[in-house]
Amino acid sequence: MRVKAKLYPKEAARLLQEKPSVRASVTGATLHFERNRLRAYGEIDAEAWRERARRIKDHVLTHLDHYLELAEKRLRENGVQVHWAEGPEEAHRLLREVVARHGVKRAVKAKSMLTEELGVNPLLESLGVEVYETDLGEYLIQLLGEPPSHIVGPAIHLSLPEIQRLFHDRFGTPLDAAPEALAQVARGVLREAFLTAELGISGANFLVAETGTLAVMENEGNIRLSTSLPRVHVAFVGIEKLLPRFQDLALFLPLTARAATGQRLATFVSLIQGSAQPGEEGPEEVHVVLVDHGRTALLADPEAWEVLRCVRCGACLNACPVYRQTGGHPYGYVYSGPIGAVLDPGLLGLEEAHPLPHASTLCGACQEACPVKIPIPKLLLAWRHRAVEQGLAPTWEKGAMRAFAQVMGSPALYRLFSKALRGLPLPQALQDHLPLLRAWTEGRGPLKPSPRPFHELWREIKEETHGG
Amino acid sequence: MEVRARILARIRKALKERPKALLPEHPHLRLGEEPLDLFLRRLAENGAEGHLLNQEGAVGLLKELAHGLPGVAYGKGVPTSFRLFPELPPEAAPLGVSWALFAVAETCTLALSSEDGRKAQLLPPTHLVLVERERVYSTLLEAFSEQKALPSALGLHSGPSKSADIGQVMVKGVHGPGRLVVAVLT
């Protein structure tokens, strides 16, 4: 996909001005997810589960070469064709070959963030293949030509009236059609696609090294159908998705579900060993593509390698007061919210993504929510620090920070400046031209300081309560 | 150098100085409730219907569900005593009947094997799953620890198909069955 991470936070401000309804939709959906997660964590010893999950992921990552080789061996024993990809180039080559060999006209796709990274849909379309995103939310944004705005709920930025309008224009349903009726229309279109597609494409939540098992989670049944009905199944798997033992799924499947949606387990989980046995329904051919695309570079990073524990549950997005205002689009890449802010600089390079670590108040809610205990606030600071060191931070920021430190370090200077600032609001023309002020006021209302500074009010309060 | 070798070489280089993390064991937890009771209760919480029935009762349940329907799609493992209605292909059947490998109380999950036939588990709008009482495990860990051989695909179903992608309103039966009925056989 086209990377636009450099345009944050301008894009965030533009979105909020042009489409204010997004804020309400995203806030509503994320708070709902967040409440469900809190209830689901409350039902278990969440600290113990998360700690065990963290340790298992750290074990896998520090033995990643071993587990990748083991997984590859098991997959081959199970009759699965294994491929390795640095990124889009190898992934596209394989898809071209599969499409040509099987005469693929139609493909059904299960939601997968990695296939967004790799640009799978544009490639297939360029080959003349009709591609159907089959997750309902993903289907909606495919119809609109938009990227996903949330890892788990790709269409949470859309309001019901917008979706009603989309279906009205596309399928002629009434403008006040109920969600059930709209879902039935989508079911009809996609059922036809499932029954006729030659190719099914999925990602994977986990790949178990010891057994070569692919595990994929969902609630609609579209992933089970995408991996069961077409003749060929191609699964794209990030190299960090490994788990050592089949037993580990008994922790990671329910923990991820609890973190993502507050469920005890996703409604459907597909545990895939390989192609269909003789006489069985299922794909004749299963391919697993092990994809790097920036992950080994992250693994080599002495601080940021911990983000590779991520299970893509979206809990940190739901917990984030910054993400909740806009959803994922302004972040300008596949992964948004707190995890995007620490993952994208690693996957894309800091130059491409340096504004993202600033999309945070450092409140720490993301770390509290994370099922694998990724120290997101610490990593946000690490990326910010590096951006300054590499000269990627705006030049005014350095000067402003130095001035700020001086003012805050001297009570006299502080009082002077706080008095001077009472003269605000500054004329709009001045706000527009002082770079520091402009950086603040872009996408926000004008600065409106209270008429009297806090230290004066405080002195008064103290005098009143202590009879001065 | 081929891609595989390049990626593995980069991983080994990245991990050279990194201390190795140990692999922890999973503690087996005991549930505070009879697995069967918990299983049935959680099915209801997830919007499914669960019944504890003897053979006769289960056949009665099937008759009720199939009443007035042109036919039924059967999984391969469904005993002949349940094959009372004309068999339809899953693409056309309004009711699918499956035989589960096992069930899990903790997550109210039914494990459905590809050997039983995947289409009957997914295509009909209503899904009746039969599972023997002694195949109900209490936890996922217990169930996963005891599986010796895995089928080409094991589907774990824990409720009816659902989505809240349209305006955050929960809708059932989006792609898979919108109604899940479970008979635990005594």
XYZ file of C-alpha atoms in Angstrom:
654
model
C 0.000 0.000 0.000
C 1.034 3.630 -0.426
C 2.776 4.793 2.729
C 1.651 8.195 4.000
C 2.920 8.024 7.572
C 4.995 11.184 7.086
C 1.800 13.228 6.764
C 0.695 12.531 10.353
C -0.666 14.627 12.149
C -1.749 16.844 9.230
C -3.865 13.996 7.902
C -5.460 13.565 11.329
C -6.441 17.238 11.420
C -7.762 17.100 7.869
C -9.853 14.014 8.603
C -11.387 15.560 11.714
C -12.295 18.696 9.767
C -13.608 16.983 6.650
C -15.323 13.976 8.242
C -16.188 14.745 11.851
C -18.511 11.694 11.987
C -15.444 9.415 12.049
C -14.609 10.456 15.596
C -17.977 9.353 16.967
C -17.923 6.039 15.085
C -14.382 5.149 16.114
C -14.778 6.285 19.717
C -17.999 4.314 20.089
C -16.564 1.125 18.637
C -13.236 1.244 20.485
C -14.841 1.979 23.851
C -17.131 -0.995 23.262
C -14.134 -3.269 22.491
C -12.297 -1.832 25.503
C -15.156 -2.518 27.919
C -15.412 -6.090 26.640
C -11.676 -6.624 27.040
C -11.723 -5.348 30.620
C -14.574 -7.706 31.486
C -12.787 -10.624 29.809
C -9.448 -9.891 31.529
C -11.315 -9.641 34.832
C -12.537 -13.219 34.450
C -9.004 -14.697 34.362
C -5.656 -14.201 36.078
C -4.751 -11.793 33.302
C -1.334 -10.912 34.691
C -0.278 -14.574 34.765
C -1.645 -15.275 31.264
C 0.057 -12.209 29.804
C 3.354 -12.941 31.508
C 3.350 -16.533 30.231
C 2.462 -15.326 26.723
C 5.274 -12.774 26.844
C 7.793 -15.420 27.892
C 6.700 -17.872 25.182
C 6.957 -15.199 22.493
C 10.382 -14.125 23.772
C 11.469 -17.754 23.658
C 10.297 -18.116 20.054
C 11.927 -14.856 18.969
C 15.266 -15.704 20.579
C 15.178 -19.130 18.849
C 13.509 -17.960 15.664
C 15.881 -19.658 13.195
C 15.331 -23.011 14.905
C 11.534 -22.710 14.971
C 11.300 -21.505 11.385
C 13.288 -24.497 10.186
C 11.201 -26.855 12.315
C 7.934 -25.328 11.071
C 9.114 -25.593 7.480
C 10.008 -29.256 7.956
C 6.649 -30.115 9.541
C 4.699 -28.180 6.920
C 6.496 -30.074 4.135
C 5.803 -33.397 5.894
C 2.130 -32.378 5.943
C 2.229 -31.836 2.173
C 2.213 -28.052 2.366
C 4.346 -26.112 -0.144
C 6.551 -23.667 1.736
C 7.913 -20.452 0.232
C 10.041 -17.655 1.645
C 9.551 -14.007 0.785
C 11.553 -10.889 1.561
C 8.515 -8.847 0.582
C 6.098 -8.140 -2.268
C 8.425 -9.315 -5.058
C 8.540 -12.998 -4.085
C 4.917 -12.963 -2.886
C 3.751 -11.603 -6.237
C 5.861 -14.089 -8.177
C 4.230 -17.005 -6.353
C 0.717 -15.606 -6.871
C 1.369 -15.080 -10.587
C 2.492 -18.675 -10.876
C -0.533 -20.031 -8.944
C -2.965 -17.908 -10.941
C -1.481 -19.069 -14.256
C -1.248 -22.754 -13.320
C -4.784 -23.030 -11.927
C -6.464 -20.622 -14.333
C -7.659 -18.530 -11.389
C -10.453 -16.110 -12.307
C -11.745 -15.424 -8.835
C -10.168 -15.267 -5.381
C -11.760 -15.064 -1.935
C -9.731 -13.392 0.767
C -9.788 -13.658 4.518
C -8.805 -10.513 6.400
C -5.021 -10.314 6.671
C -2.920 -7.269 7.520
C 0.156 -8.872 5.976
C -1.537 -9.109 2.564
C -2.176 -5.362 2.875
C 1.552 -4.881 3.423
C 2.296 -6.968 0.348
C -0.276 -5.367 -1.959
C -1.889 -8.719 -2.773
C -5.195 -7.290 -4.017
C -3.752 -4.818 -6.562
C -1.458 -7.554 -7.888
C -4.299 -10.051 -8.357
C -6.492 -7.406 -9.962
C -3.677 -6.562 -12.382
C -3.724 -10.243 -13.379
C -7.424 -10.013 -14.174
C -8.510 -11.910 -11.041
C -11.713 -10.808 -9.325
C -10.803 -10.444 -5.635
C -13.434 -10.591 -2.913
C -12.617 -9.505 0.613
C -14.947 -11.765 2.582
C -14.810 -10.347 6.102
C -17.889 -8.144 6.197
C -16.036 -5.033 7.382
C -13.233 -5.648 4.921
C -15.811 -6.085 2.124
C -17.359 -2.701 2.983
C -14.059 -0.865 2.711
C -13.159 -2.770 -0.441
C -16.372 -1.450 -2.022
C -15.359 2.050 -0.923
C -11.736 1.622 -2.045
C -10.414 2.427 1.437
C -7.696 0.760 3.539
C -8.623 -0.806 6.913
C -8.735 1.633 9.823
C -8.440 -0.940 12.639
C -6.661 -4.302 12.908
C -9.769 -6.164 14.073
C -12.646 -3.932 12.948
C -11.470 -2.589 9.584
C -14.654 -0.560 9.006
C -15.263 0.898 12.488
C -14.893 4.402 11.059
C -18.096 3.979 9.026
C -21.462 4.916 10.481
C -24.620 2.925 9.758
C -26.064 5.680 7.477
C -22.869 5.653 5.398
C -23.109 1.882 4.964
C -26.829 2.134 4.144
C -25.967 4.717 1.476
C -23.196 2.490 0.070
C -25.545 -0.518 -0.234
C -28.298 1.653 -1.671
C -25.993 2.913 -4.417
C -24.443 -0.493 -5.034
C -27.293 -2.973 -4.581
C -30.445 -0.836 -4.540
C -31.392 -1.640 -0.929
C -33.598 0.950 0.842
C -31.745 3.777 2.587
C -33.172 2.688 5.928
C -32.423 -1.037 5.508
C -31.617 -2.776 8.816
C -28.067 -4.122 9.405
C -29.489 -7.691 9.197
C -30.845 -7.013 5.719
C -27.564 -5.472 4.555
C -25.626 -8.430 5.945
C -27.915 -10.813 4.031
C -27.203 -8.966 0.778
C -23.447 -9.210 1.390
C -23.848 -12.881 2.343
C -25.562 -13.571 -0.971
C -22.853 -11.910 -3.065
C -20.013 -13.489 -1.123
C -21.601 -16.968 -0.940
C -21.583 -17.039 -4.739
C -17.915 -15.993 -4.661
C -17.004 -18.731 -2.149
C -18.660 -21.399 -4.289
C -16.946 -20.349 -7.512
C -13.492 -19.069 -6.488
C -10.485 -21.184 -7.421
C -8.159 -19.477 -4.933
C -8.491 -18.736 -1.224
C -6.055 -16.367 0.480
C -5.548 -15.963 4.200
C -3.065 -14.782 6.769
C -2.471 -16.647 10.005
C -2.674 -15.701 13.643
C -0.214 -18.416 14.639
C 1.949 -21.115 13.084
C 2.825 -23.992 15.425
C 6.365 -25.189 14.729
C 6.077 -28.631 16.374
C 3.054 -29.688 14.277
C 3.089 -27.290 11.309
C -0.407 -26.100 12.246
C -1.780 -22.818 10.910
C -4.250 -21.194 13.304
C -6.644 -18.524 12.029
C -9.281 -16.750 14.154
C -12.542 -15.082 13.099
C -16.240 -14.623 13.949
C -18.101 -14.801 10.652
C -17.089 -18.142 9.118
C -15.546 -16.479 6.071
C -12.048 -17.725 6.901
C -13.230 -21.303 7.311
C -14.981 -20.970 3.924
C -12.022 -19.238 2.219
C -9.667 -21.990 3.363
C -12.081 -24.861 2.673
C -13.940 -24.303 -0.610
C -11.415 -23.094 -3.233
C -9.057 -25.564 -4.906
C -5.940 -23.716 -3.732
C -5.213 -22.055 -0.392
C -2.313 -19.619 -0.034
C -1.517 -18.422 3.491
C 0.827 -15.477 4.080
C 2.549 -15.744 7.460
C 4.901 -13.214 9.041
C 8.006 -14.971 10.371
C 7.215 -13.710 13.886
C 3.918 -15.647 14.058
C 5.452 -18.887 15.327
C 4.567 -20.757 18.484
C 6.665 -23.701 19.688
C 4.014 -26.238 20.750
C 0.438 -27.145 19.819
C -0.402 -26.712 23.533
C 0.610 -23.052 23.299
C -2.536 -22.446 21.261
C -4.528 -23.216 24.413
C -3.112 -19.979 25.825
C -2.734 -17.779 22.761
C -6.110 -18.420 21.107
C -8.222 -17.467 24.140
C -5.873 -14.697 25.305
C -5.904 -13.036 21.885
C -9.702 -13.306 21.690
C -10.103 -11.788 25.150
C -7.744 -8.921 24.278
C -9.292 -8.259 20.869
C -13.039 -8.518 21.426
C -13.534 -9.750 24.984
C -14.581 -13.211 23.791
C -13.405 -16.420 25.471
C -12.478 -17.700 22.028
C -13.130 -16.435 18.526
C -16.382 -17.916 17.208
C -14.452 -19.868 14.564
C -10.864 -21.060 14.699
C -9.359 -22.959 11.765
C -6.480 -25.275 12.683
C -5.047 -26.249 9.324
C -2.602 -29.104 8.812
C -2.552 -29.213 5.045
C -4.447 -30.084 1.891
C -7.482 -32.373 1.874
C -7.002 -36.128 2.174
C -8.349 -38.289 -0.670
C -12.154 -38.231 -0.604
C -12.216 -35.233 1.751
C -13.642 -31.772 1.062
C -10.995 -29.058 1.101
C -8.195 -27.519 -0.960
C -6.022 -29.778 -3.144
C -3.064 -27.515 -2.658
C -1.923 -25.483 0.342
C 0.922 -22.967 0.207
C 2.498 -21.185 3.152
C 4.545 -18.087 2.411
C 6.923 -17.114 5.235
C 7.372 -13.357 4.940
C 10.086 -11.100 6.349
C 9.252 -7.596 5.012
C 11.195 -5.695 7.671
C 10.866 -8.194 10.515
C 14.494 -9.376 10.629
C 15.590 -5.727 10.786
C 13.328 -5.278 13.811
C 14.685 -8.463 15.366
C 18.203 -7.017 15.151
C 17.110 -3.846 16.974
C 18.240 -4.114 20.615
C 15.190 -2.172 21.872
C 12.423 -2.446 19.326
C 12.637 -6.229 18.772
C 10.026 -6.662 21.511
C 7.275 -5.371 19.182
C 7.615 -8.654 17.286
C 5.666 -10.273 20.142
C 2.559 -8.493 18.814
C -0.425 -10.793 18.123
C -2.393 -8.085 16.233
C -5.349 -8.043 18.638
C -5.913 -4.285 18.413
C -6.324 -3.896 22.209
C -3.835 -1.006 22.285
C -5.794 0.829 19.575
C -8.970 0.535 21.626
C -7.209 1.768 24.764
C -5.548 4.753 23.083
C -7.109 8.210 23.629
C -5.288 9.487 20.514
C -6.302 6.666 18.157
C -9.921 6.965 19.347
C -10.195 10.461 17.848
C -9.455 9.495 14.267
C -9.174 5.747 13.721
C -6.320 4.383 11.679
C -6.371 6.197 8.334
C -4.261 9.266 9.279
C -1.415 7.004 10.430
C -0.845 6.289 6.761
C 0.153 2.615 6.967
C -1.337 -0.841 7.597
C -0.690 -0.725 11.352
C -2.073 2.243 13.246
C -2.581 3.268 16.856
C 0.089 2.636 19.514
C 1.354 -0.598 17.963
C 1.590 1.080 14.568
C 3.512 3.945 16.126
C 6.227 1.554 17.350
C 6.018 -1.080 14.594
C 5.868 1.121 11.487
C 9.175 2.962 12.124
C 10.781 -0.480 12.353
C 9.089 -1.930 9.258
C 9.323 1.187 7.085
C 12.372 2.924 8.484
C 12.224 5.912 10.813
C 12.521 8.389 7.965
C 9.198 7.204 6.522
C 7.348 7.025 9.844
C 8.974 9.445 12.313
C 5.808 11.452 13.136
C 3.969 8.332 14.370
C 5.728 7.900 17.754
C 4.303 11.342 18.579
C 0.727 10.102 18.147
C 0.537 9.397 21.859
C 0.118 11.099 25.211
C 2.381 8.470 26.830
C -0.479 7.641 29.201
C 0.469 3.963 29.231
C -3.017 2.522 28.613
C -1.688 0.578 25.603
C 0.849 -1.293 27.690
C -1.777 -2.173 30.293
C -3.990 -3.632 27.579
C -1.321 -5.521 25.642
C -1.700 -9.319 26.014
C 2.032 -9.856 25.417
C 3.201 -6.893 27.503
C 4.963 -4.885 24.817
C 6.474 -1.811 26.536
C 4.913 0.569 24.017
C 5.493 3.883 25.890
C 9.172 3.049 26.370
C 9.503 2.270 22.664
C 7.636 5.441 21.641
C 10.259 7.422 23.559
C 13.072 5.375 22.041
C 11.866 6.169 18.500
C 11.410 9.847 19.360
C 14.914 9.944 20.760
C 16.315 8.390 17.602
C 14.358 10.786 15.390
C 16.055 13.697 17.192
C 19.482 12.035 16.935
C 19.036 11.400 13.224
C 17.968 14.996 12.612
C 14.446 13.972 11.642
C 12.732 16.129 14.264
C 11.711 19.600 13.032
C 14.407 22.227 13.732
C 12.079 24.480 15.731
C 11.421 21.580 18.142
C 14.978 21.566 19.466
C 15.006 25.308 20.081
C 11.548 25.227 21.600
C 12.510 22.410 23.959
C 15.634 24.258 25.071
C 13.628 27.441 25.703
C 10.943 25.454 27.515
C 13.575 23.867 29.799
C 14.995 27.278 30.670
C 11.613 28.793 31.445
C 10.511 25.815 33.525
C 13.789 25.845 35.419
C 13.407 29.411 36.645
C 10.400 30.575 38.732
C 10.980 34.197 37.766
C 11.071 33.481 34.053
C 8.078 31.182 34.427
C 5.989 33.946 36.062
C 7.042 36.427 33.437
C 6.054 34.182 30.540
C 2.854 33.070 32.146
C 1.882 36.732 32.545
C 2.845 37.499 28.941
C 0.720 34.613 27.719
C -2.357 36.140 29.404
C -2.352 38.522 26.459
C -3.673 35.602 24.323
C -5.502 34.768 22.184
C -2.841 36.045 19.871
C -4.090 37.535 16.654
C -4.793 34.753 14.156
C -2.172 36.168 11.759
C 0.550 35.773 14.396
C -0.617 32.245 15.313
C -0.406 31.311 11.661
C 3.150 32.582 11.291
C 4.963 31.505 14.431
C 5.997 27.954 13.566
C 5.780 26.684 17.123
C 2.289 28.079 17.623
C 1.198 26.892 14.211
C 2.342 23.380 15.022
C 0.099 23.487 18.053
C -2.950 25.166 16.558
C -3.108 23.099 13.380
C -6.104 20.866 13.831
C -6.909 22.390 17.210
C -8.873 25.414 18.289
C -7.054 28.709 19.090
C -5.108 28.939 22.360
C -7.325 30.329 25.103
C -5.425 30.633 28.396
C -7.399 31.176 31.580
C -7.417 34.874 32.667
C -5.218 34.257 35.718
C -2.300 31.866 36.174
C -2.555 28.895 38.499
C 0.183 30.041 40.876
C -1.807 33.221 41.633
C -5.021 31.274 42.149
C -3.162 28.856 44.386
C -1.782 31.599 46.581
C -5.309 32.955 47.011
C -6.787 29.578 47.848
C -4.081 28.955 50.426
C -4.687 32.330 52.009
C -8.427 31.724 52.165
C -8.239 28.221 53.625
C -5.521 29.036 56.131
C -7.037 32.360 57.055
C -3.810 33.952 55.611
C 22.007 -16.274 -1.956
C 18.450 -17.602 -2.005
C 15.781 -15.823 0.024
C 15.482 -18.520 2.663
C 19.219 -18.550 3.396
C 19.329 -14.756 3.471
C 16.489 -14.477 5.978
C 17.887 -17.201 8.243
C 21.357 -15.651 8.120
C 19.965 -12.269 9.144
C 18.059 -13.885 12.012
C 21.178 -15.661 13.287
C 23.165 -12.459 13.096
C 20.420 -10.534 14.928
C 20.294 -13.125 17.720
C 24.036 -13.552 18.200
C 24.315 -11.319 21.272
C 20.739 -11.737 22.497
C 20.250 -13.795 25.695
C 18.006 -16.830 25.062
C 14.618 -16.831 26.798
C 13.368 -20.041 28.444
C 10.120 -21.732 27.444
C 7.609 -21.835 30.322
C 5.230 -24.750 30.953
C 1.452 -24.367 31.029
C -0.227 -24.962 34.393
C -3.356 -27.122 34.204
C -6.141 -25.147 35.831
C -9.213 -26.714 37.351
C -12.589 -25.171 36.740
C -14.846 -24.509 39.677
C -17.793 -26.068 37.903
C -18.839 -29.387 36.320
C -17.530 -29.241 32.732
C -20.869 -30.294 31.277
C -22.860 -27.634 33.171
C -20.333 -24.981 32.239
C -20.345 -26.075 28.604
C -24.131 -25.799 28.311
C -24.282 -22.506 30.201
C -21.586 -20.872 28.095
C -23.183 -22.088 24.861
C -26.315 -20.194 25.861
C -24.214 -17.114 26.744
C -22.709 -17.257 23.245
C -26.110 -17.360 21.551
C -26.128 -21.114 20.825
C -28.544 -23.771 22.094
C -27.228 -26.709 24.101
C -29.120 -29.832 25.242
C -28.156 -32.909 27.234
C -30.086 -35.765 25.602
C -30.192 -39.520 25.256
C -30.293 -41.103 21.791
C -34.077 -40.902 21.615
C -34.169 -37.287 22.752
C -31.506 -36.293 20.224
C -33.417 -37.931 17.386
C -36.485 -36.019 18.605
C -34.506 -32.760 18.486
C -33.365 -33.520 14.930
C -36.970 -34.261 13.882
C -38.060 -30.952 15.328
C -35.326 -29.033 13.494
C -35.872 -30.860 10.189
C -39.661 -30.561 10.310
C -40.976 -29.258 7.007
C -37.514 -29.122 5.399
C -36.789 -30.784 2.036
C -33.701 -32.539 3.438
C -30.554 -32.440 5.506
C -26.764 -32.417 4.897
C -24.954 -34.991 7.045
C -21.379 -35.203 8.189
C -19.696 -38.536 7.448
C -19.465 -39.461 11.108
C -23.171 -39.001 11.883
C -24.578 -42.431 12.902
C -27.216 -44.020 10.648
C -29.793 -43.747 13.448
C -29.833 -39.981 12.734
C -30.059 -40.259 8.956
C -33.848 -40.168 8.861
C -34.328 -37.431 6.271
C -33.425 -37.207 2.587
C -29.776 -36.235 2.157
C -29.171 -32.926 0.341
C -25.855 -31.417 -0.791
C -24.664 -28.868 1.809
C -24.956 -26.069 -0.774
C -28.735 -26.655 -0.883
C -29.507 -27.957 2.600
C -31.266 -25.714 5.136
C -29.858 -27.882 7.972
C -26.419 -29.425 8.473
C -25.769 -32.195 11.008
C -22.192 -32.867 12.192
C -20.441 -35.260 14.526
C -17.899 -33.467 16.739
C -14.518 -34.950 17.676
C -14.692 -33.322 21.081
C -16.000 -30.309 22.977
C -14.443 -27.892 25.482
C -16.367 -26.436 28.416
C -14.026 -23.495 29.142
C -14.707 -21.869 25.774
C -17.934 -23.774 24.838
C -16.172 -25.062 21.761
C -17.001 -27.892 19.378
C -14.080 -29.411 17.478
C -15.143 -30.432 13.988
C -12.888 -32.501 11.775
C -12.424 -32.148 8.031
C -12.882 -35.934 7.947
C -16.529 -35.363 8.860
C -16.933 -32.990 5.876
C -16.421 -29.234 6.046
C -19.335 -28.059 3.929
C -22.094 -29.405 6.172
C -20.427 -27.535 9.053
C -20.437 -24.212 7.223
C -22.946 -23.791 4.400
C -26.434 -24.536 5.836
C -27.997 -21.695 7.879
C -28.675 -24.034 10.810
C -26.070 -26.398 12.243
C -26.854 -29.280 14.596
C -23.757 -30.755 16.240
C -23.764 -34.086 18.038
C -21.099 -34.789 20.647
C -20.728 -37.627 23.126
C -20.810 -36.680 26.780
C -17.461 -38.320 27.528
C -15.825 -36.204 24.815
C -16.449 -32.949 26.718
C -13.105 -31.696 28.114
C -12.971 -29.027 30.777
C -10.188 -26.838 29.333
C -8.636 -26.158 25.937
C -5.239 -27.142 27.341
C -6.560 -30.531 28.433
C -8.196 -31.113 25.048
C -5.172 -29.978 23.019
C -2.764 -32.007 25.149
C -4.640 -35.219 24.358
C -4.855 -34.892 20.572
C -2.517 -37.418 19.000
C -3.245 -36.975 15.303
C -4.680 -33.864 13.707
C -6.983 -33.905 10.676
C -6.172 -31.739 7.641
C -8.425 -29.072 9.137
C -9.910 -28.880 12.603
C -12.649 -26.261 12.939
C -13.353 -24.926 16.423
C -16.902 -23.547 16.577
C -18.026 -21.700 19.715
C -21.285 -20.115 18.650
C -23.305 -18.909 15.678
C -21.605 -16.895 12.918
C -21.758 -13.205 13.798
C -20.461 -9.760 12.938
C -20.791 -6.215 14.253
C -19.101 -4.670 11.216
C -22.251 -2.851 10.071
C -22.655 0.143 12.371
C -21.624 -1.868 15.470
C -24.905 -3.799 15.418
C -24.524 -7.540 16.125
C -25.845 -9.617 13.226
C -26.009 -13.417 13.199
C -25.479 -15.788 10.278
C -23.138 -13.620 8.251
C -21.331 -16.398 6.384
C -21.485 -19.512 8.509
C -24.563 -20.896 10.288
C -26.565 -18.260 12.145
C -28.058 -20.910 14.395
C -25.978 -23.441 16.325
C -27.739 -26.276 18.157
C -25.729 -28.762 20.209
C -26.857 -32.152 21.477
C -24.604 -33.713 24.112
C -25.369 -37.441 23.948
C -25.574 -39.416 27.189
